[in-house]
Short mmCIF file of N, CA, C and O and ligand atoms in Angstrom, two decimals:
data_model
loop_
_atom_site.label_atom_id
_atom_site.label_comp_id
_atom_site.label_asym_id
_atom_site.label_seq_id
_atom_site.Cartn_x
_atom_site.Cartn_y
_atom_site.Cartn_z
N MET L 27 0.84 -1.19 0.00
CA MET L 27 0.00 0.00 0.00
C MET L 27 0.88 1.25 0.00
O MET L 27 1.92 1.27 0.65
N VAL L 28 0.44 2.29 -0.72
CA VAL L 28 1.23 3.52 -0.78
C VAL L 28 0.91 4.37 0.43
O VAL L 28 -0.24 4.66 0.74
N ALA L 29 1.93 4.79 1.16
CA ALA L 29 1.73 5.60 2.36
C ALA L 29 1.35 7.02 1.98
O ALA L 29 1.75 7.53 0.92
N LEU L 30 0.56 7.65 2.88
CA LEU L 30 0.11 9.02 2.62
C LEU L 30 1.29 9.95 2.39
O LEU L 30 1.28 10.80 1.50
N ASN L 31 2.34 9.81 3.19
CA ASN L 31 3.50 10.68 3.04
C ASN L 31 4.15 10.53 1.68
O ASN L 31 4.66 11.49 1.12
N ASP L 32 4.14 9.29 1.15
CA ASP L 32 4.71 9.07 -0.18
C ASP L 32 3.91 9.82 -1.22
O ASP L 32 4.46 10.41 -2.16
N VAL L 33 2.57 9.78 -1.09
CA VAL L 33 1.71 10.48 -2.03
C VAL L 33 1.96 11.99 -1.95
O VAL L 33 2.10 12.68 -2.96
N LEU L 34 2.04 12.49 -0.72
CA LEU L 34 2.28 13.92 -0.53
C LEU L 34 3.65 14.32 -1.06
O LEU L 34 3.80 15.36 -1.70
N ASP L 35 4.65 13.51 -0.80
CA ASP L 35 6.00 13.80 -1.30
C ASP L 35 5.99 13.90 -2.81
O ASP L 35 6.57 14.82 -3.39
N LYS L 36 5.32 12.95 -3.45
CA LYS L 36 5.29 12.94 -4.91
C LYS L 36 4.55 14.17 -5.42
O LYS L 36 4.99 14.83 -6.37
N ASP L 37 3.42 14.47 -4.79
CA ASP L 37 2.63 15.64 -5.13
C ASP L 37 3.50 16.91 -5.01
O ASP L 37 3.53 17.76 -5.91
N ASN L 38 4.22 17.01 -3.91
CA ASN L 38 5.08 18.17 -3.68
C ASN L 38 6.22 18.24 -4.68
O ASN L 38 6.59 19.32 -5.15
N MET L 39 6.80 17.09 -5.00
CA MET L 39 7.92 17.07 -5.94
C MET L 39 7.49 17.53 -7.32
O MET L 39 8.20 18.27 -8.00
N ILE L 40 6.30 17.10 -7.74
CA ILE L 40 5.80 17.51 -9.06
C ILE L 40 5.51 19.00 -9.05
O ILE L 40 5.88 19.73 -9.97
N LEU L 41 4.88 19.45 -7.99
CA LEU L 41 4.61 20.88 -7.85
C LEU L 41 5.91 21.68 -7.91
O LEU L 41 6.01 22.70 -8.60
N ALA L 42 6.94 21.20 -7.20
CA ALA L 42 8.22 21.90 -7.17
C ALA L 42 8.81 21.99 -8.58
O ALA L 42 9.39 23.01 -8.96
N GLN L 43 8.65 20.94 -9.37
CA GLN L 43 9.21 20.97 -10.73
C GLN L 43 8.52 22.02 -11.59
O GLN L 43 9.16 22.69 -12.41
N PHE L 44 7.22 22.18 -11.41
CA PHE L 44 6.51 23.23 -12.14
C PHE L 44 7.02 24.61 -11.72
O PHE L 44 7.23 25.50 -12.55
N ILE L 45 7.24 24.79 -10.43
CA ILE L 45 7.69 26.11 -9.94
C ILE L 45 9.13 26.37 -10.38
O ILE L 45 9.48 27.51 -10.72
N VAL L 46 9.96 25.34 -10.44
CA VAL L 46 11.34 25.52 -10.90
C VAL L 46 11.36 25.97 -12.36
O VAL L 46 12.11 26.88 -12.74
N VAL L 47 10.53 25.35 -13.20
CA VAL L 47 10.48 25.74 -14.62
C VAL L 47 10.08 27.21 -14.72
O VAL L 47 10.69 27.98 -15.48
N TYR L 48 9.10 27.61 -13.96
CA TYR L 48 8.61 28.99 -13.98
C TYR L 48 9.72 29.95 -13.53
O TYR L 48 10.00 30.95 -14.19
N CYS L 49 10.35 29.62 -12.42
CA CYS L 49 11.38 30.51 -11.85
C CYS L 49 12.60 30.57 -12.77
O CYS L 49 13.15 31.65 -13.01
N ASP L 50 13.03 29.44 -13.30
CA ASP L 50 14.19 29.43 -14.20
C ASP L 50 13.91 30.26 -15.46
O ASP L 50 14.81 30.88 -16.02
N SER L 51 12.66 30.25 -15.91
CA SER L 51 12.32 30.95 -17.16
C SER L 51 12.12 32.44 -16.95
O SER L 51 12.58 33.26 -17.76
N LEU L 52 11.44 32.81 -15.88
CA LEU L 52 11.01 34.20 -15.72
C LEU L 52 11.78 34.98 -14.68
O LEU L 52 11.70 36.21 -14.65
N HIS L 53 12.50 34.31 -13.82
CA HIS L 53 13.19 35.00 -12.73
C HIS L 53 14.69 34.70 -12.76
O HIS L 53 15.32 34.55 -11.71
N ARG L 54 15.24 34.64 -13.96
CA ARG L 54 16.63 34.23 -14.11
C ARG L 54 17.61 35.14 -13.37
O ARG L 54 18.61 34.69 -12.85
N SER L 55 17.32 36.42 -13.40
CA SER L 55 18.29 37.38 -12.85
C SER L 55 18.17 37.55 -11.33
O SER L 55 18.96 38.26 -10.72
N ARG L 56 17.17 36.93 -10.73
CA ARG L 56 16.98 37.13 -9.29
C ARG L 56 17.95 36.29 -8.46
O ARG L 56 18.37 35.22 -8.89
N GLU L 57 18.23 36.78 -7.29
CA GLU L 57 19.03 36.00 -6.35
C GLU L 57 18.20 34.81 -5.89
O GLU L 57 17.00 34.96 -5.67
N LYS L 58 18.83 33.65 -5.76
CA LYS L 58 18.06 32.44 -5.42
C LYS L 58 18.61 31.77 -4.18
O LYS L 58 19.77 31.93 -3.84
N ALA L 59 17.74 31.00 -3.55
CA ALA L 59 18.14 30.27 -2.35
C ALA L 59 17.79 28.80 -2.51
O ALA L 59 16.83 28.45 -3.20
N LEU L 60 18.59 27.97 -1.89
CA LEU L 60 18.38 26.52 -1.94
C LEU L 60 17.32 26.11 -0.92
O LEU L 60 17.38 26.53 0.23
N TRP L 61 16.37 25.30 -1.37
CA TRP L 61 15.33 24.76 -0.47
C TRP L 61 16.00 23.89 0.58
O TRP L 61 16.78 23.01 0.26
N ASP L 62 15.69 24.16 1.82
CA ASP L 62 16.26 23.38 2.91
C ASP L 62 15.11 22.77 3.70
O ASP L 62 14.38 23.48 4.37
N GLU L 63 14.96 21.47 3.58
CA GLU L 63 13.82 20.82 4.24
C GLU L 63 13.86 21.03 5.74
O GLU L 63 12.82 21.05 6.40
N GLY L 64 15.05 21.20 6.30
CA GLY L 64 15.17 21.42 7.73
C GLY L 64 14.48 22.69 8.17
O GLY L 64 13.99 22.79 9.29
N ASP L 65 14.45 23.67 7.28
CA ASP L 65 13.81 24.95 7.60
C ASP L 65 12.31 24.93 7.36
O ASP L 65 11.61 25.88 7.68
N GLN L 66 11.82 23.87 6.73
CA GLN L 66 10.42 23.85 6.30
C GLN L 66 9.52 23.01 7.18
O GLN L 66 8.40 22.69 6.79
N GLY L 67 10.00 22.66 8.37
CA GLY L 67 9.16 21.89 9.28
C GLY L 67 8.74 20.58 8.66
O GLY L 67 9.57 19.77 8.30
N GLU L 68 7.45 20.37 8.51
CA GLU L 68 6.92 19.11 7.99
C GLU L 68 7.05 18.99 6.48
O GLU L 68 6.78 17.96 5.91
N SER L 69 7.43 20.08 5.84
CA SER L 69 7.48 20.06 4.38
C SER L 69 8.47 19.02 3.90
O SER L 69 9.52 18.85 4.49
N ASN L 70 8.11 18.37 2.82
CA ASN L 70 9.00 17.34 2.31
C ASN L 70 8.89 17.26 0.81
O ASN L 70 7.80 17.13 0.26
N LEU L 71 10.03 17.33 0.16
CA LEU L 71 10.05 17.22 -1.30
C LEU L 71 10.73 15.92 -1.70
O LEU L 71 11.29 15.83 -2.80
N GLY L 72 10.71 14.94 -0.82
CA GLY L 72 11.29 13.65 -1.16
C GLY L 72 12.76 13.73 -1.53
O GLY L 72 13.22 13.00 -2.40
N GLY L 73 13.48 14.63 -0.89
CA GLY L 73 14.91 14.74 -1.15
C GLY L 73 15.27 15.74 -2.22
O GLY L 73 16.44 16.05 -2.43
N MET L 74 14.28 16.25 -2.93
CA MET L 74 14.53 17.25 -3.97
C MET L 74 14.91 18.57 -3.30
O MET L 74 14.37 18.92 -2.25
N ALA L 75 15.87 19.29 -3.88
CA ALA L 75 16.31 20.55 -3.28
C ALA L 75 16.40 21.63 -4.35
O ALA L 75 17.49 21.95 -4.84
N PRO L 76 15.25 22.20 -4.73
CA PRO L 76 15.27 23.22 -5.79
C PRO L 76 15.90 24.53 -5.32
O PRO L 76 15.95 24.81 -4.13
N THR L 77 16.37 25.30 -6.29
CA THR L 77 16.89 26.63 -6.01
C THR L 77 15.91 27.63 -6.60
O THR L 77 15.63 27.58 -7.80
N LEU L 78 15.39 28.51 -5.75
CA LEU L 78 14.31 29.40 -6.19
C LEU L 78 14.51 30.82 -5.71
O LEU L 78 15.18 31.06 -4.69
N CYS L 79 13.89 31.77 -6.41
CA CYS L 79 13.89 33.15 -5.95
C CYS L 79 12.96 33.26 -4.73
O CYS L 79 12.16 32.35 -4.48
N PRO L 80 13.05 34.34 -3.97
CA PRO L 80 12.23 34.45 -2.76
C PRO L 80 10.73 34.29 -3.01
O PRO L 80 10.02 33.66 -2.23
N GLU L 81 10.24 34.88 -4.10
CA GLU L 81 8.80 34.81 -4.39
C GLU L 81 8.36 33.36 -4.67
O GLU L 81 7.34 32.90 -4.14
N CYS L 82 9.13 32.65 -5.48
CA CYS L 82 8.77 31.26 -5.81
C CYS L 82 9.02 30.35 -4.62
O CYS L 82 8.28 29.39 -4.39
N PHE L 83 10.04 30.67 -3.85
CA PHE L 83 10.33 29.90 -2.64
C PHE L 83 9.13 29.99 -1.69
O PHE L 83 8.67 28.98 -1.13
N GLU L 84 8.61 31.19 -1.53
CA GLU L 84 7.48 31.40 -0.64
C GLU L 84 6.25 30.67 -1.17
O GLU L 84 5.48 30.07 -0.40
N LEU L 85 6.04 30.69 -2.49
CA LEU L 85 4.88 30.02 -3.08
C LEU L 85 4.97 28.50 -2.87
O LEU L 85 3.97 27.85 -2.52
N LEU L 86 6.16 27.95 -3.07
CA LEU L 86 6.32 26.51 -2.85
C LEU L 86 6.12 26.17 -1.37
O LEU L 86 5.43 25.20 -1.03
N SER L 87 6.71 26.98 -0.52
CA SER L 87 6.58 26.74 0.92
C SER L 87 5.10 26.78 1.34
O SER L 87 4.62 25.92 2.09
N TYR L 88 4.38 27.77 0.85
CA TYR L 88 2.95 27.90 1.16
C TYR L 88 2.19 26.66 0.66
O TYR L 88 1.37 26.08 1.37
N SER L 89 2.46 26.26 -0.57
CA SER L 89 1.74 25.14 -1.17
C SER L 89 2.01 23.83 -0.43
O SER L 89 1.09 23.03 -0.21
N VAL L 90 3.24 23.63 -0.04
CA VAL L 90 3.59 22.42 0.69
C VAL L 90 2.89 22.40 2.06
O VAL L 90 2.40 21.37 2.51
N ARG L 91 2.82 23.57 2.69
CA ARG L 91 2.13 23.66 3.98
C ARG L 91 0.64 23.36 3.82
O ARG L 91 0.03 22.68 4.63
N ARG L 92 0.03 23.90 2.76
CA ARG L 92 -1.40 23.65 2.51
C ARG L 92 -1.65 22.15 2.36
O ARG L 92 -2.62 21.60 2.88
N ARG L 93 -0.79 21.50 1.61
CA ARG L 93 -0.95 20.06 1.39
C ARG L 93 -0.81 19.28 2.69
O ARG L 93 -1.54 18.32 2.93
N ALA L 94 0.15 19.69 3.49
CA ALA L 94 0.36 18.99 4.76
C ALA L 94 -0.87 19.13 5.67
O ALA L 94 -1.16 18.25 6.48
N LEU L 95 -1.59 20.25 5.54
CA LEU L 95 -2.76 20.51 6.38
C LEU L 95 -4.07 20.17 5.69
O LEU L 95 -5.15 20.49 6.21
N CYS L 96 -4.01 19.53 4.55
CA CYS L 96 -5.20 19.27 3.74
C CYS L 96 -6.28 18.54 4.56
O CYS L 96 -6.01 17.48 5.14
N PRO L 97 -7.50 19.09 4.61
CA PRO L 97 -8.57 18.44 5.39
C PRO L 97 -9.25 17.30 4.63
O PRO L 97 -10.08 16.59 5.21
N GLN L 98 -8.96 17.15 3.36
CA GLN L 98 -9.63 16.13 2.56
C GLN L 98 -8.99 14.76 2.77
O GLN L 98 -7.77 14.63 2.77
N ASP L 99 -9.82 13.77 2.92
CA ASP L 99 -9.32 12.41 3.11
C ASP L 99 -10.27 11.42 2.44
O ASP L 99 -11.39 11.23 2.94
N PRO L 100 -9.90 10.82 1.34
CA PRO L 100 -8.59 10.93 0.69
C PRO L 100 -8.43 12.26 -0.02
O PRO L 100 -9.43 12.85 -0.46
N LYS L 101 -7.19 12.73 -0.14
CA LYS L 101 -6.94 14.01 -0.79
C LYS L 101 -7.08 13.85 -2.31
O LYS L 101 -6.43 13.01 -2.91
N PRO L 102 -7.94 14.70 -2.91
CA PRO L 102 -8.03 14.68 -4.38
C PRO L 102 -6.86 15.48 -4.95
O PRO L 102 -6.10 16.08 -4.18
N SER L 103 -6.72 15.54 -6.24
CA SER L 103 -5.73 16.48 -6.77
C SER L 103 -6.29 17.88 -6.50
O SER L 103 -7.51 18.09 -6.51
N CYS L 104 -5.41 18.81 -6.22
CA CYS L 104 -5.87 20.17 -5.88
C CYS L 104 -6.71 20.74 -7.03
O CYS L 104 -7.64 21.52 -6.80
N LYS L 105 -6.38 20.33 -8.23
CA LYS L 105 -7.13 20.82 -9.40
C LYS L 105 -8.62 20.48 -9.29
O LYS L 105 -9.48 21.24 -9.71
N ASN L 106 -8.90 19.32 -8.72
CA ASN L 106 -10.29 18.86 -8.64
C ASN L 106 -10.93 19.10 -7.28
O ASN L 106 -12.00 18.57 -7.00
N CYS L 107 -10.29 19.87 -6.45
CA CYS L 107 -10.77 20.07 -5.09
C CYS L 107 -11.93 21.07 -5.06
O CYS L 107 -11.86 22.13 -5.68
N GLU L 108 -12.95 20.75 -4.30
CA GLU L 108 -14.10 21.66 -4.20
C GLU L 108 -13.88 22.73 -3.13
O GLU L 108 -14.46 23.81 -3.17
N ILE L 109 -13.05 22.42 -2.15
CA ILE L 109 -12.78 23.39 -1.09
C ILE L 109 -11.83 24.48 -1.60
O ILE L 109 -12.05 25.66 -1.45
N HIS L 110 -10.81 24.06 -2.18
CA HIS L 110 -9.67 24.88 -2.58
C HIS L 110 -9.23 25.83 -1.49
O HIS L 110 -9.72 26.93 -1.34
N CYS L 111 -8.26 25.35 -0.71
CA CYS L 111 -7.86 26.06 0.50
C CYS L 111 -6.90 27.21 0.25
O CYS L 111 -6.62 27.98 1.16
N TYR L 112 -6.38 27.34 -0.97
CA TYR L 112 -5.47 28.46 -1.24
C TYR L 112 -6.26 29.76 -1.17
O TYR L 112 -7.34 29.85 -1.75
N VAL L 113 -5.70 30.72 -0.47
CA VAL L 113 -6.43 31.99 -0.35
C VAL L 113 -5.65 33.12 -1.03
O VAL L 113 -4.44 33.04 -1.24
N GLY L 114 -6.43 34.18 -1.33
CA GLY L 114 -5.84 35.41 -1.87
C GLY L 114 -5.01 35.18 -3.11
O GLY L 114 -5.36 34.37 -3.97
N GLU L 115 -3.90 35.89 -3.17
CA GLU L 115 -3.08 35.89 -4.38
C GLU L 115 -2.40 34.54 -4.63
O GLU L 115 -1.99 34.25 -5.74
N HIS L 116 -2.29 33.71 -3.60
CA HIS L 116 -1.61 32.43 -3.80
C HIS L 116 -2.32 31.57 -4.84
O HIS L 116 -1.69 30.87 -5.61
N ARG L 117 -3.63 31.62 -4.82
CA ARG L 117 -4.37 30.79 -5.78
C ARG L 117 -4.10 31.26 -7.21
O ARG L 117 -3.86 30.45 -8.11
N ALA L 118 -4.15 32.57 -7.41
CA ALA L 118 -3.88 33.11 -8.75
C ALA L 118 -2.44 32.83 -9.17
O ALA L 118 -2.17 32.47 -10.31
N ARG L 119 -1.51 32.94 -8.23
CA ARG L 119 -0.10 32.73 -8.56
C ARG L 119 0.17 31.27 -8.93
O ARG L 119 0.89 31.00 -9.89
N ILE L 120 -0.40 30.34 -8.19
CA ILE L 120 -0.11 28.93 -8.49
C ILE L 120 -0.76 28.54 -9.82
O ILE L 120 -0.18 27.79 -10.61
N ARG L 121 -1.90 29.11 -10.11
CA ARG L 121 -2.54 28.81 -11.40
C ARG L 121 -1.70 29.34 -12.55
O ARG L 121 -1.56 28.69 -13.59
N GLU L 122 -1.14 30.53 -12.37
CA GLU L 122 -0.28 31.11 -13.39
C GLU L 122 0.97 30.23 -13.61
O GLU L 122 1.38 29.95 -14.73
N VAL L 123 1.55 29.76 -12.51
CA VAL L 123 2.73 28.89 -12.60
C VAL L 123 2.37 27.61 -13.35
O VAL L 123 3.10 27.17 -14.25
N MET L 124 1.25 26.99 -13.00
CA MET L 124 0.88 25.73 -13.62
C MET L 124 0.59 25.91 -15.11
O MET L 124 0.94 25.06 -15.93
N ARG L 125 -0.04 27.02 -15.44
CA ARG L 125 -0.35 27.30 -16.85
C ARG L 125 0.94 27.49 -17.65
O ARG L 125 1.15 26.86 -18.68
N PHE L 126 1.81 28.36 -17.15
CA PHE L 126 3.06 28.66 -17.85
C PHE L 126 3.93 27.41 -17.98
O PHE L 126 4.37 27.05 -19.07
N SER L 127 4.19 26.77 -16.85
CA SER L 127 5.11 25.63 -16.86
C SER L 127 4.50 24.43 -17.55
O SER L 127 5.21 23.61 -18.14
N GLY L 128 3.18 24.31 -17.50
CA GLY L 128 2.52 23.21 -18.20
C GLY L 128 2.83 23.26 -19.69
O GLY L 128 3.16 22.24 -20.31
N ARG L 129 2.75 24.45 -20.26
CA ARG L 129 3.05 24.60 -21.70
C ARG L 129 4.51 24.23 -21.98
O ARG L 129 4.82 23.54 -22.94
N ARG L 130 5.41 24.73 -21.11
CA ARG L 130 6.84 24.43 -21.30
C ARG L 130 7.11 22.93 -21.21
O ARG L 130 7.89 22.37 -21.97
N LEU L 131 6.48 22.29 -20.25
CA LEU L 131 6.74 20.87 -20.03
C LEU L 131 6.17 20.02 -21.16
O LEU L 131 6.74 18.99 -21.52
N ILE L 132 5.07 20.47 -21.77
CA ILE L 132 4.53 19.75 -22.93
C ILE L 132 5.54 19.84 -24.07
O ILE L 132 5.86 18.84 -24.73
N LEU L 133 6.09 21.04 -24.29
CA LEU L 133 7.09 21.21 -25.36
C LEU L 133 8.32 20.34 -25.10
O LEU L 133 8.98 19.89 -26.03
N ARG L 134 8.65 20.14 -23.84
CA ARG L 134 9.81 19.31 -23.50
C ARG L 134 9.46 17.82 -23.46
O ARG L 134 10.30 16.99 -23.14
N GLY L 135 8.22 17.49 -23.73
CA GLY L 135 7.81 16.08 -23.76
C GLY L 135 7.63 15.46 -22.39
O GLY L 135 7.60 14.24 -22.26
N ARG L 136 7.51 16.32 -21.36
CA ARG L 136 7.35 15.77 -20.01
C ARG L 136 5.88 15.49 -19.70
O ARG L 136 5.30 16.05 -18.76
N LEU L 137 5.30 14.60 -20.48
CA LEU L 137 3.88 14.30 -20.30
C LEU L 137 3.64 13.55 -19.00
O LEU L 137 2.53 13.54 -18.47
N ASP L 138 4.70 12.94 -18.48
CA ASP L 138 4.54 12.26 -17.18
C ASP L 138 4.17 13.27 -16.10
O ASP L 138 3.36 12.98 -15.22
N LEU L 139 4.76 14.47 -16.18
CA LEU L 139 4.44 15.51 -15.20
C LEU L 139 3.08 16.12 -15.48
O LEU L 139 2.31 16.42 -14.57
N ILE L 140 2.77 16.30 -16.76
CA ILE L 140 1.48 16.89 -17.13
C ILE L 140 0.35 15.98 -16.67
O ILE L 140 -0.71 16.46 -16.25
N PHE L 141 0.60 14.69 -16.72
CA PHE L 141 -0.42 13.73 -16.31
C PHE L 141 -0.86 14.02 -14.88
O PHE L 141 -2.01 13.81 -14.51
N HIS L 142 0.09 14.51 -14.08
CA HIS L 142 -0.22 14.79 -12.67
C HIS L 142 -0.58 16.26 -12.46
O HIS L 142 -0.54 16.73 -11.34
N TYR L 143 -0.88 16.94 -13.55
CA TYR L 143 -1.18 18.36 -13.51
C TYR L 143 -2.11 18.67 -12.34
O TYR L 143 -3.16 18.06 -12.19
N LEU L 144 -1.70 19.63 -11.52
CA LEU L 144 -2.38 19.78 -10.22
C LEU L 144 -3.43 20.88 -10.20
O LEU L 144 -4.36 20.84 -9.41
N PHE L 145 -3.25 21.90 -11.04
CA PHE L 145 -4.22 23.00 -10.99
C PHE L 145 -4.80 23.25 -12.36
O PHE L 145 -4.16 23.01 -13.35
S1 SF4 Y 216 -6.65 22.66 -2.52
FE1 SF4 Y 216 -8.00 21.05 -1.69
S2 SF4 Y 216 -6.89 19.14 -2.07
FE2 SF4 Y 216 -5.39 20.81 -2.29
S3 SF4 Y 216 -4.46 21.02 -0.25
FE3 SF4 Y 216 -6.19 22.47 -0.33
S4 SF4 Y 216 -7.96 21.37 0.51
FE4 SF4 Y 216 -6.37 19.86 0.02
ZN1 ZN Y 217 11.04 32.79 -9.05
#
């Protein structure tokens, strides 16, 4: 049986890859910081350690926290969630990231990631 943490880790890792594509493409000149799971409490990217600008770092951190606190059981994909717990600008920002990076990943043939498209 697949453990909940494994599902969340995978969900987070895919989300992180979308945010990395976005940040690498649009925020190239910004100063970046390495994701440190030790600083993120319960957050877990399954060992992945992306380098992101402060804005994208904050968006990933927020998204990972939302997933960790998800009230849905079993958790649907966020795309299909009726509650949608993201508030304010975070929801618009994550949708923009998924839209932008989704197109890029299709061009790169990463349909495996698109299959798990979250928003
Ligand atoms: S959007 Fe829905 S499925 Fe995603 S973390 Fe929030 S409540 Fe859970
Ligand atoms: Zn960025």
